[in-house]
mmCIF file of C-alpha atoms in Angstrom:
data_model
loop_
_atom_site.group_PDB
_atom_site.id
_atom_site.type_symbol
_atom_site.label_atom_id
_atom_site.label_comp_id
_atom_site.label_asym_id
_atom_site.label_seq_id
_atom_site.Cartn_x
_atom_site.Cartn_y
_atom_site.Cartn_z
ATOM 1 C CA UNK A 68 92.379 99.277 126.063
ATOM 2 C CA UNK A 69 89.681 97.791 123.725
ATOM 3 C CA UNK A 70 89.522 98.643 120.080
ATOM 4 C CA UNK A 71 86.330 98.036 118.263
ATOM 5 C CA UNK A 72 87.247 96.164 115.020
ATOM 6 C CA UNK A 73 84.657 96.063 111.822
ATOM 7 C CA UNK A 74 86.010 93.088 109.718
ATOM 8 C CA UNK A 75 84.755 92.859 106.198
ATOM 9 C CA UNK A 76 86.491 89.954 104.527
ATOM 10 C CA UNK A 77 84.753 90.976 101.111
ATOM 11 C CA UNK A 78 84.999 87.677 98.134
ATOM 12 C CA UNK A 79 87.404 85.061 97.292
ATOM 13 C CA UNK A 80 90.722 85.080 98.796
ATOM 14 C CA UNK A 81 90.046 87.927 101.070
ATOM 15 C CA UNK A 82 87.832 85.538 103.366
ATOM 16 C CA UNK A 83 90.778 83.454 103.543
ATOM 17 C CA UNK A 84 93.577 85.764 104.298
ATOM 18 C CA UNK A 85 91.631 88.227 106.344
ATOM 19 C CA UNK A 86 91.023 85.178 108.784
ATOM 20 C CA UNK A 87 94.811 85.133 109.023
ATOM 21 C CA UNK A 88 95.221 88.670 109.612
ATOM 22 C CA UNK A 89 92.799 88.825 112.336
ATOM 23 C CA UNK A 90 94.582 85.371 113.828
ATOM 24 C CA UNK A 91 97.923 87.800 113.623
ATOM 25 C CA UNK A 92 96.077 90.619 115.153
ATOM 26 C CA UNK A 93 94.607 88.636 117.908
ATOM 27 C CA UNK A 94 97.780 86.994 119.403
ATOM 28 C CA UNK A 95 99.692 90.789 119.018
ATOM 29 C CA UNK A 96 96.740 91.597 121.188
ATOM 30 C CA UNK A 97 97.536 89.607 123.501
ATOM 31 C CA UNK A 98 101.058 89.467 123.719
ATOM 32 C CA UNK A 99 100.495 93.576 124.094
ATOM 33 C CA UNK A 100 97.925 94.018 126.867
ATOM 34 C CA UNK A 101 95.165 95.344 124.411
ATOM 35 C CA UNK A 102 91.847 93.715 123.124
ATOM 36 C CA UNK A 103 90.298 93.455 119.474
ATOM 37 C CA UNK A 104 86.409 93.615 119.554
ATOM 38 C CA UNK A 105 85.707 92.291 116.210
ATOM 39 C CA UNK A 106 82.134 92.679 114.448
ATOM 40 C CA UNK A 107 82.038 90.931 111.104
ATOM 41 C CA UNK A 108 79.952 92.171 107.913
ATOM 42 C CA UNK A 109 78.697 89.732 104.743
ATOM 43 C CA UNK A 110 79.019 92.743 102.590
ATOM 44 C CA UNK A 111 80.418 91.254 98.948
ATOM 45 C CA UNK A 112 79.347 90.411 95.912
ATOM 46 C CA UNK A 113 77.656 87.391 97.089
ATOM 47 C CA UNK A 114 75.316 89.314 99.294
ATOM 48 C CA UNK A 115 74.781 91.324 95.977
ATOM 49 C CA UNK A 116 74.059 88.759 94.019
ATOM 50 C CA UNK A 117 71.375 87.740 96.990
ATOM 51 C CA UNK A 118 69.999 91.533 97.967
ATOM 52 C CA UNK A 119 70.938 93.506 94.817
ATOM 53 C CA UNK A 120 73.594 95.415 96.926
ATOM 54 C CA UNK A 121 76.962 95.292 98.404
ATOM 55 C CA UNK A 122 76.125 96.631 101.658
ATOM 56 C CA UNK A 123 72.528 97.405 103.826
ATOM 57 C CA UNK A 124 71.176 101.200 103.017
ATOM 58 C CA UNK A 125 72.595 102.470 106.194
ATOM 59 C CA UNK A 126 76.193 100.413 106.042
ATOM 60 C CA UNK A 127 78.125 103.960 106.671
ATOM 61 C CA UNK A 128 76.015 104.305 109.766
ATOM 62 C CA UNK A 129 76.375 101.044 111.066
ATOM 63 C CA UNK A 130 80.359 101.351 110.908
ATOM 64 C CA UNK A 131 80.751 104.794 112.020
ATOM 65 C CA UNK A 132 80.982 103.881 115.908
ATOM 66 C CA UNK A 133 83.848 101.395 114.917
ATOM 67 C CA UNK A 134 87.983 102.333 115.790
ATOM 68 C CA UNK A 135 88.865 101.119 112.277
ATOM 69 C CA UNK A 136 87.810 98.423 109.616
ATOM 70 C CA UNK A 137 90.031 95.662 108.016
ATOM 71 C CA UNK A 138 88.627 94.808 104.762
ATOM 72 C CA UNK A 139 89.294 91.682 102.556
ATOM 73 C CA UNK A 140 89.327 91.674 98.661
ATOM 74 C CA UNK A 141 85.590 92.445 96.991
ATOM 75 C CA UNK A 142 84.909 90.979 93.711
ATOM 76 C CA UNK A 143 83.709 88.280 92.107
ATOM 77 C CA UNK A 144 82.855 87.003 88.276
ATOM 78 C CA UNK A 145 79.509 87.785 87.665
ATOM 79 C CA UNK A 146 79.468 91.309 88.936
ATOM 80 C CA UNK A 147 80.958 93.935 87.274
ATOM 81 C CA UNK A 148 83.755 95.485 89.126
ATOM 82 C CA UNK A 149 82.326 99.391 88.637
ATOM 83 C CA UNK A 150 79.338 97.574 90.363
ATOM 84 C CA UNK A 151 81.564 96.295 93.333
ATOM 85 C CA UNK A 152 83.624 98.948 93.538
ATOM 86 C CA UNK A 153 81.104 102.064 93.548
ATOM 87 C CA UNK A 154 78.664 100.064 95.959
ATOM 88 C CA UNK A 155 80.987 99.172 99.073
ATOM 89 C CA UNK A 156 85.174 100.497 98.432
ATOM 90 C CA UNK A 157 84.178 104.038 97.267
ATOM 91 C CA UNK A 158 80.971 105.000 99.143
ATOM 92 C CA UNK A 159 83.294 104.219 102.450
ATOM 93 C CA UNK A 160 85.892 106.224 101.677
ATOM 94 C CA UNK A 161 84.288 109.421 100.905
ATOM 95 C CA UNK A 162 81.972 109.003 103.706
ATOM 96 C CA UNK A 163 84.245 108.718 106.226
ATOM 97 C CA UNK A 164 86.758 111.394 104.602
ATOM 98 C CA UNK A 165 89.684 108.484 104.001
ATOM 99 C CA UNK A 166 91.482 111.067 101.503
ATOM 100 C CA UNK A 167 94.532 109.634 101.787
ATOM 101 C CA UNK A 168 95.152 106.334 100.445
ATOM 102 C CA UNK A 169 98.537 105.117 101.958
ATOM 103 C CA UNK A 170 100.727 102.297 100.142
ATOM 104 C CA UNK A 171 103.726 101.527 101.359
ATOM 105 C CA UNK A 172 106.105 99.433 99.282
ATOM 106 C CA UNK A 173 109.635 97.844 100.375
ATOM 107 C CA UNK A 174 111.311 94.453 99.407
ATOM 108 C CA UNK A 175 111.002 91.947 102.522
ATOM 109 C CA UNK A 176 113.162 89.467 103.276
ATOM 110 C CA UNK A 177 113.352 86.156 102.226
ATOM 111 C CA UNK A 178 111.853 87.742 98.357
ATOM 112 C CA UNK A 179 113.026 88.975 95.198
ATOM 113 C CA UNK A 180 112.775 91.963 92.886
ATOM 114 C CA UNK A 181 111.749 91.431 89.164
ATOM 115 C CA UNK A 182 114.472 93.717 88.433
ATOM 116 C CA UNK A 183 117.930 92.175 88.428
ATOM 117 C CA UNK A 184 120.392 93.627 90.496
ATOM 118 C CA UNK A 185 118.447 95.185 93.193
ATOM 119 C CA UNK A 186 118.779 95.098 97.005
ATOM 120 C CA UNK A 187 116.050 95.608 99.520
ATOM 121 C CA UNK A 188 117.747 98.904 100.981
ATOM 122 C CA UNK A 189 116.995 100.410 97.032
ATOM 123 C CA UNK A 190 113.261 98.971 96.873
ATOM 124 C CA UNK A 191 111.546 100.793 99.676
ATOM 125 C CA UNK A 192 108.919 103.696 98.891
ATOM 126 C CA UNK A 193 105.497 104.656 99.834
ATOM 127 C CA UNK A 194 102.972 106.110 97.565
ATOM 128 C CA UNK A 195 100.624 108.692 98.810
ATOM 129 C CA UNK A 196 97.611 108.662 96.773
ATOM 130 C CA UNK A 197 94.791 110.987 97.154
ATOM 131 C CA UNK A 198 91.663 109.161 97.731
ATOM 132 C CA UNK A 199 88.451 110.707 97.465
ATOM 133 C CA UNK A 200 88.311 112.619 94.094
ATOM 134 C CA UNK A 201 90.531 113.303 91.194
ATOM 135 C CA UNK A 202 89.875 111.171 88.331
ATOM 136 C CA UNK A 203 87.164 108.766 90.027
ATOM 137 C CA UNK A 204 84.451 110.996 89.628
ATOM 138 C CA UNK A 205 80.920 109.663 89.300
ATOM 139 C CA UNK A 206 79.968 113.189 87.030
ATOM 140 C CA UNK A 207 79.727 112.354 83.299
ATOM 141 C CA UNK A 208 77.578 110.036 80.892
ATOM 142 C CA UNK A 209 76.621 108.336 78.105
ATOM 143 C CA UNK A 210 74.627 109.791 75.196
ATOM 144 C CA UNK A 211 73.482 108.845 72.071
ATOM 145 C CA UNK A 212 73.645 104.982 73.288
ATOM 146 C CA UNK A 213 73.107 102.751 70.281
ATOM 147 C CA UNK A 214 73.764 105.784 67.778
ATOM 148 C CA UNK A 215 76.874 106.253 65.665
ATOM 149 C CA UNK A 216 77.451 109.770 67.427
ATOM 150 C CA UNK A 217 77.456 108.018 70.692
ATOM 151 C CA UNK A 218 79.947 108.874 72.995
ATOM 152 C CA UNK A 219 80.616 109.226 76.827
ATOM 153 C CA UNK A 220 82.231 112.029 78.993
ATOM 154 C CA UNK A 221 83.898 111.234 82.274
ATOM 155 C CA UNK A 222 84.941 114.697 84.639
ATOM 156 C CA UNK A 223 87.837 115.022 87.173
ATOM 157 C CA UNK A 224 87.551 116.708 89.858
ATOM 158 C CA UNK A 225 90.014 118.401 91.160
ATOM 159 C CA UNK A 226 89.252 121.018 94.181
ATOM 160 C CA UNK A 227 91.987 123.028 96.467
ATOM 161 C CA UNK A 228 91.204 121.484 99.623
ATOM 162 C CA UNK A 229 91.520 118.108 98.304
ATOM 163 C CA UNK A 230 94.505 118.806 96.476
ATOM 164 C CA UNK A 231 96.274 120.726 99.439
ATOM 165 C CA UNK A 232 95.808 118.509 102.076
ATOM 166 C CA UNK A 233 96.752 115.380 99.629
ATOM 167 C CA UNK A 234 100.316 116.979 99.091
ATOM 168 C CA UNK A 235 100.669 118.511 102.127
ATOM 169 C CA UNK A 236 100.344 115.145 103.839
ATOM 170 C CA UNK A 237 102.794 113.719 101.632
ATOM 171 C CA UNK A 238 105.477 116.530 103.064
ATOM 172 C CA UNK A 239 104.476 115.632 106.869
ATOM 173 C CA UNK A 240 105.495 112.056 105.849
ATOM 174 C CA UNK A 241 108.514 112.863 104.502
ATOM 175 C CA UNK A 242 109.546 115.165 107.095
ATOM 176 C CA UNK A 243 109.865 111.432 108.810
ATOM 177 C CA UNK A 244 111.596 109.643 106.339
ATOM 178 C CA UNK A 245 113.913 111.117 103.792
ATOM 179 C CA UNK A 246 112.700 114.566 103.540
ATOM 180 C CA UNK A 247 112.177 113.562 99.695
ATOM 181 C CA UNK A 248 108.820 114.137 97.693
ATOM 182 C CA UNK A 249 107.974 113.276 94.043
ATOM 183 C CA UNK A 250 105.172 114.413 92.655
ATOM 184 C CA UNK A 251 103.285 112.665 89.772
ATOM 185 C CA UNK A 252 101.420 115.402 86.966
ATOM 186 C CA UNK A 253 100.878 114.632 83.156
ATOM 187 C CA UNK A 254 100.460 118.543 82.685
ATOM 188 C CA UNK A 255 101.861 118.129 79.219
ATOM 189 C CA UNK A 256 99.007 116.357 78.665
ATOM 190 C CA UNK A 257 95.899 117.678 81.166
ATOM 191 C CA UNK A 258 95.715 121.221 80.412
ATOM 192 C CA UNK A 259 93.643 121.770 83.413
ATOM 193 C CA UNK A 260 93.703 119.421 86.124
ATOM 194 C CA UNK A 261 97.538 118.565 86.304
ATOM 195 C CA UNK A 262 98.813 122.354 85.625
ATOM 196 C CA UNK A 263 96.341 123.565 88.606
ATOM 197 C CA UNK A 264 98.079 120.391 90.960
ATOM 198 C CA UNK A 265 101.648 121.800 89.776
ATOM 199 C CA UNK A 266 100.745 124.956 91.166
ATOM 200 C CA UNK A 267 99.537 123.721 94.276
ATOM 201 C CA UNK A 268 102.512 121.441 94.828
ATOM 202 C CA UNK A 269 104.521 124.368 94.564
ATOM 203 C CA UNK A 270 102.577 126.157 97.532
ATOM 204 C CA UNK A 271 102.630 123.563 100.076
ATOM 205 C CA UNK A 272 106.539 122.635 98.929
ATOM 206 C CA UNK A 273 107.618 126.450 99.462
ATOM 207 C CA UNK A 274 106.242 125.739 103.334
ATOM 208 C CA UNK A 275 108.823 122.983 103.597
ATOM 209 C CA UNK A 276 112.041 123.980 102.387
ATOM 210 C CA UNK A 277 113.911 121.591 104.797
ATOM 211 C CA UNK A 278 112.129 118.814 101.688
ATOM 212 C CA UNK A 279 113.261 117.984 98.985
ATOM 213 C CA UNK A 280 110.495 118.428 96.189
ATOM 214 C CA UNK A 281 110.531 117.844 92.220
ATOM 215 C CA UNK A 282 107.652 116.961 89.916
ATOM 216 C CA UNK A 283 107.578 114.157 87.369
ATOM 217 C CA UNK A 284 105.372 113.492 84.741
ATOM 218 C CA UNK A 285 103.698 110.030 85.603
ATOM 219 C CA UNK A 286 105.287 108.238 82.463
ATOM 220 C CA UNK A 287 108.487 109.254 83.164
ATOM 221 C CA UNK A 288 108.224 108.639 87.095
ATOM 222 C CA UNK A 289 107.029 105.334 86.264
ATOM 223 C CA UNK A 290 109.915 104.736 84.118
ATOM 224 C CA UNK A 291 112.400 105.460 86.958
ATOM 225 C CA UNK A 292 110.560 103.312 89.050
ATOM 226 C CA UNK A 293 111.988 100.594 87.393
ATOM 227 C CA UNK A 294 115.302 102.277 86.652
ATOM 228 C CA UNK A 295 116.115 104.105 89.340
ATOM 229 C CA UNK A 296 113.854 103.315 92.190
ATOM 230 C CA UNK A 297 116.609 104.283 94.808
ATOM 231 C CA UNK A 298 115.965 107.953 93.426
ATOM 232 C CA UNK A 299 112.178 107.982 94.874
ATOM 233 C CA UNK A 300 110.864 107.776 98.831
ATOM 234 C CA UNK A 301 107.399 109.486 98.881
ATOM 235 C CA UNK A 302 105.683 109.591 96.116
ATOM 236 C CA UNK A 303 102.178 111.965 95.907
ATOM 237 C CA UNK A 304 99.916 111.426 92.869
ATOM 238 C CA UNK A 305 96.030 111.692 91.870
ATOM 239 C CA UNK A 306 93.623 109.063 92.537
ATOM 240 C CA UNK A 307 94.417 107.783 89.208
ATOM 241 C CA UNK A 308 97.860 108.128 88.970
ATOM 242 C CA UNK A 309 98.404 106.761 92.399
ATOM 243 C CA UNK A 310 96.298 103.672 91.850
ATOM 244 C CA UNK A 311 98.706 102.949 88.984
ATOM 245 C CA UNK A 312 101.933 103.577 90.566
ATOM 246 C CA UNK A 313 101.175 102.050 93.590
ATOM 247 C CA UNK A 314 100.575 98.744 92.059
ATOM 248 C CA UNK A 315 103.601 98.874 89.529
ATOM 249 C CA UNK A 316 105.844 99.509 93.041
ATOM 250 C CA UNK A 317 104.513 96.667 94.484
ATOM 251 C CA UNK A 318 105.392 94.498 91.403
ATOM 252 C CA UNK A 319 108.854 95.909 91.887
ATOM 253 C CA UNK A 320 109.177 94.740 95.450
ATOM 254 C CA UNK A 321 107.922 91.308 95.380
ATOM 255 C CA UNK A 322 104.553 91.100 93.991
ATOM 256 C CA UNK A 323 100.926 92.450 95.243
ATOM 257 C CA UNK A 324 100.527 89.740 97.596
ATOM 258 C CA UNK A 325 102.969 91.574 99.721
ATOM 259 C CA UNK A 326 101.618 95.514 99.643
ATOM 260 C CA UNK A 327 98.921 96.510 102.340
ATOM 261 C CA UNK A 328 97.203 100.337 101.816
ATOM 262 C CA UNK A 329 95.298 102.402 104.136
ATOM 263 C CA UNK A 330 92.361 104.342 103.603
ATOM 264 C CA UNK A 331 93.268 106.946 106.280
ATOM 265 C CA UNK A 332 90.901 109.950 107.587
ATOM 266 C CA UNK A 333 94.031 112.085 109.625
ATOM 267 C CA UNK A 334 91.799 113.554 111.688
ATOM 268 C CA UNK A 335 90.116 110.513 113.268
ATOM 269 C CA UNK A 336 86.812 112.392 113.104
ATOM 270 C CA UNK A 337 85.806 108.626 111.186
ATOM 271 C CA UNK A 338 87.299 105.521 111.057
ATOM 272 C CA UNK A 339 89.955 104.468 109.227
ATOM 273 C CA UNK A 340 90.270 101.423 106.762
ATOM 274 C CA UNK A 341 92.830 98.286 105.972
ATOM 275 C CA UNK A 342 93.013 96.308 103.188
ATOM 276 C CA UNK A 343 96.052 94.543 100.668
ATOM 277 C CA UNK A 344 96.362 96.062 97.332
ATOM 278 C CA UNK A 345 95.806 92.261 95.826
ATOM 279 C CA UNK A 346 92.588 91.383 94.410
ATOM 280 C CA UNK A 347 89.947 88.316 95.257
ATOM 281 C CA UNK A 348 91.505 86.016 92.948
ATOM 282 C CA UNK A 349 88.365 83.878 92.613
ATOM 283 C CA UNK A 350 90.472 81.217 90.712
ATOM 284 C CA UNK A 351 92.301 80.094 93.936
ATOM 285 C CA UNK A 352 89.769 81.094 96.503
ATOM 286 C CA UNK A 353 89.005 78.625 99.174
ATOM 287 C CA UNK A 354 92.027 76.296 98.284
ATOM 288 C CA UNK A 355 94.233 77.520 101.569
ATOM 289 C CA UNK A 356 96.916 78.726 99.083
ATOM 290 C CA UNK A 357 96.561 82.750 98.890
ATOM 291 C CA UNK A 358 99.798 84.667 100.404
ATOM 292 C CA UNK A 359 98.550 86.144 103.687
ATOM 293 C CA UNK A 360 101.106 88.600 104.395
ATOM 294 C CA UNK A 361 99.503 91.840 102.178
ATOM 295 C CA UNK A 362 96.567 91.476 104.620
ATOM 296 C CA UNK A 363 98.309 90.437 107.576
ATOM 297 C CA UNK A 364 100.889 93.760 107.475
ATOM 298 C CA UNK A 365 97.484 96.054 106.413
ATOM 299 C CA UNK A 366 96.690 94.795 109.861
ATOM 300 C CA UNK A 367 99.865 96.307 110.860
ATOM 301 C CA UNK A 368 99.006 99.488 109.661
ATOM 302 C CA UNK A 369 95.623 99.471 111.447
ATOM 303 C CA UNK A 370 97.464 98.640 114.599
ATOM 304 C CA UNK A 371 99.720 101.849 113.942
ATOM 305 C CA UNK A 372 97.091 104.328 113.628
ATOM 306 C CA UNK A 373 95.144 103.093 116.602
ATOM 307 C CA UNK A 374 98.337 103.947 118.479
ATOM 308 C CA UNK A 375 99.060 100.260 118.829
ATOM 309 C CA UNK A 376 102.993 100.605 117.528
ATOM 310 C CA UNK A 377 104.957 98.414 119.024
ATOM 311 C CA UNK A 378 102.254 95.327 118.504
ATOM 312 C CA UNK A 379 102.492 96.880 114.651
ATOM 313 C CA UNK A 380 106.411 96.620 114.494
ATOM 314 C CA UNK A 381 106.728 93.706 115.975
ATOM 315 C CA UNK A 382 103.807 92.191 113.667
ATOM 316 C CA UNK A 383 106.228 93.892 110.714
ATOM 317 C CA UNK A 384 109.364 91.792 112.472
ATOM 318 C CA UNK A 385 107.765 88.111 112.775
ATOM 319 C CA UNK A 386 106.378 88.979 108.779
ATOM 320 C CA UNK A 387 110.398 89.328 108.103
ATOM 321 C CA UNK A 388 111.674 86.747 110.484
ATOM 322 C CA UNK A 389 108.720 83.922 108.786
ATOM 323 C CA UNK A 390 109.983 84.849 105.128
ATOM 324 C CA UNK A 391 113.605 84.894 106.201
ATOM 325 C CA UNK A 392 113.643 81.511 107.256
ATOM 326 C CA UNK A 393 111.497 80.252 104.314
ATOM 327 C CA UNK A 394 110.127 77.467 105.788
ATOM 328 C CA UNK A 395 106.693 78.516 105.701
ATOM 329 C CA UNK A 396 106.152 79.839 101.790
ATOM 330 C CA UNK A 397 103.081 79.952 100.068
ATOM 331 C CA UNK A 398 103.226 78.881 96.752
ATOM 332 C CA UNK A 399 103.434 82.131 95.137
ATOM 333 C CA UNK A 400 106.571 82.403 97.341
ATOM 334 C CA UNK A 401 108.084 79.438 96.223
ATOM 335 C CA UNK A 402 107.134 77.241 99.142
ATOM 336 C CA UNK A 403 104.093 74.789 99.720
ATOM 337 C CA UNK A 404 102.764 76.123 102.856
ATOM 338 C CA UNK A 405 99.380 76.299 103.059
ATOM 339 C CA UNK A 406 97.542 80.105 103.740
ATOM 340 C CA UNK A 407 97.104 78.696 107.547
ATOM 341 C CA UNK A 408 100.007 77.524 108.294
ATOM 342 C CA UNK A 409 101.740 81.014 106.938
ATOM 343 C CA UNK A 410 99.090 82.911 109.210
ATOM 344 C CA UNK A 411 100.206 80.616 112.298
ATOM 345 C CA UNK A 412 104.033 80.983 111.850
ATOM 346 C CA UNK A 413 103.512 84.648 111.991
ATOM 347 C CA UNK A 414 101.729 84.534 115.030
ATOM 348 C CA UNK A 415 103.937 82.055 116.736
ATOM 349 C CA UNK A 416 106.694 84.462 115.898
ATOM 350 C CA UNK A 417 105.769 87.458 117.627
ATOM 351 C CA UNK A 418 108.286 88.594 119.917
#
């Protein structure tokens, strides 16, 4: 079996840990009887700052034939993250119908919590974040510019099919895991958008009585997160809402340098994406010091939905067996290991 592979390793430290993901990838590969056929794209803000944008006119087309697509970090001082963001991350999500952003969280071995007390068994979730609408909505404006009655107006958009198959996702997951789903709304607040996603949440959760379901607005749900964090499993939230949560539970459990996320289309009609929640971090770019491990377990999760799962879990066991040891730390980890010679223990540790 030979999965085509579109690597993107985007700016700053996701050139250096995405070469450490795909070293990971390569020797599970191998050790499993499958092959990675990897095409690599200079799409980034440097090719911006070169072409005037992030990726060629037809960049969906070109990566439509592809299994799945491991992307680095993207952005870089001197161009503006709405810039980065709305001319590479965004445009391939919606094209290729990734609604469903998928974070999983949990405390690995070998780390600790920022909150006291906590065990790894209490500090695993996963965050189900609907992807391709919601509050990132390019519909609005600005009017008036340079007036005193200036103002802008940004629209949500919140339609049933995106809404229902966001949640409804969310209860398939759980239906693996603790039968548990939270649901994040700020209808207090949003007279229209949140009340209409209560109602739909209560739809698709009367079709799964054998799951748990309960709403919570997001302020409150974040506040538990860092109470109570035992009390949550699978968490299903907005675009906005999810982005937000999603980073505070990696914070939780160890920092972002640990979290992957997957920009999933369920249906495999298009390709799926891979990428670690963590940012380019220009400032330590190119100095062999990021923490590889976010990218290296998003690679995980691209193995998974190519049906590669045992390569996947055993990538998931050599992460945990490497920062168990804790002989091979980055700094951020406490060690002096260099962003290599993390990568390499990894893949010498595959089992």
């Amino acid at each position: 079996m030979t999965h085509r592979i579109a690597s993107i390793p985007g700016d700053g430290i996701g050139v250096d840990v995405t070469i450490e993901a795909r070293r990971v990838l390569d020797a599970a590969a191998a050790k499993y009887g499958f092959s990675l056929e990897w095409t690599e794209f200079d799409w980034s803000c440097e090719r911006y700052a070169k072409t005037g944008a992030m990726m060629p006119e037809d960049g969906v087309a070109q990566l439509s034939g592809f299994d799945g697509i491991l992307l680095g970090a993207v952005g870089f001082p001197g161009v503006a993250d709405h810039v980065s963001l709305w001319g590479l991350l965004i445009p391939l999500r919606r094209a290729f119908q990734q609604y469903v952003n998928l974070r999983p969280v949990r405390l690995l071995p070998g780390t600790t919590s920022v909150l006291a007390g906590r065990k790894a068994d209490e500090l695993e979730m996963v965050i189900v974040r609907e992807n391709s609408e919601g509050e990132y909505s390019a519909i609005g404006g600005r009017h008036n510019a340079g007036r005193p009655d200036e103002f802008v107006l940004q629209e949500s958009v919140f339609t049933r099919v995106g809404v229902e198959r966001i949640i409804r996702y969310a209860f398939e997951l759980a239906r693996t895991r603790s039968q548990h789903v939270t649901s994040a709304t700020k209808s207090n607040g949003l007279i229209h958008s949140m009340p209409y996603w209560d109602e739909i949440f209560a739809e698709v959760a009367a079709r799964y009585p054998d799951v748990r379901a309960e709403q919570c607005h997001v302020d409150a749900l974040a506040a538990r997160m860092v109470q109570a964090p035992d009390r949550l499993d699978v968490v299903v939230a907005s675009n906005l809402f999810g982005d937000i949560l999603s980073d505070l539970a990696a914070a939780i459990t160890g920092g972002l340098g640990m979290a992957p996320s997957g920009n999933i289309n369920p249906s495999g009609e298009f390709p799926s994406m891979f990428e670690a929640v963590h940012g380019s971090a220009p400032d330590i770019a190119g100095q062999g010091i990021a923490n590889p491990v976010a990218q290296i377990l998003a690679g995980a999760m691209l193995l998974d939905h190519l049906g590669e799962t045992v390569a996947a879990q055993a990538i998931r066991a050599s992460v945990d067996e490497v920062l168990t040891a804790g002989e091979t730390l980055t700094p951020d980890l406490g060690g002096t290991a260099t962003t290599t010679a993390l990568g390499t223990a990894v893949a010498a540790s595959l089992r």
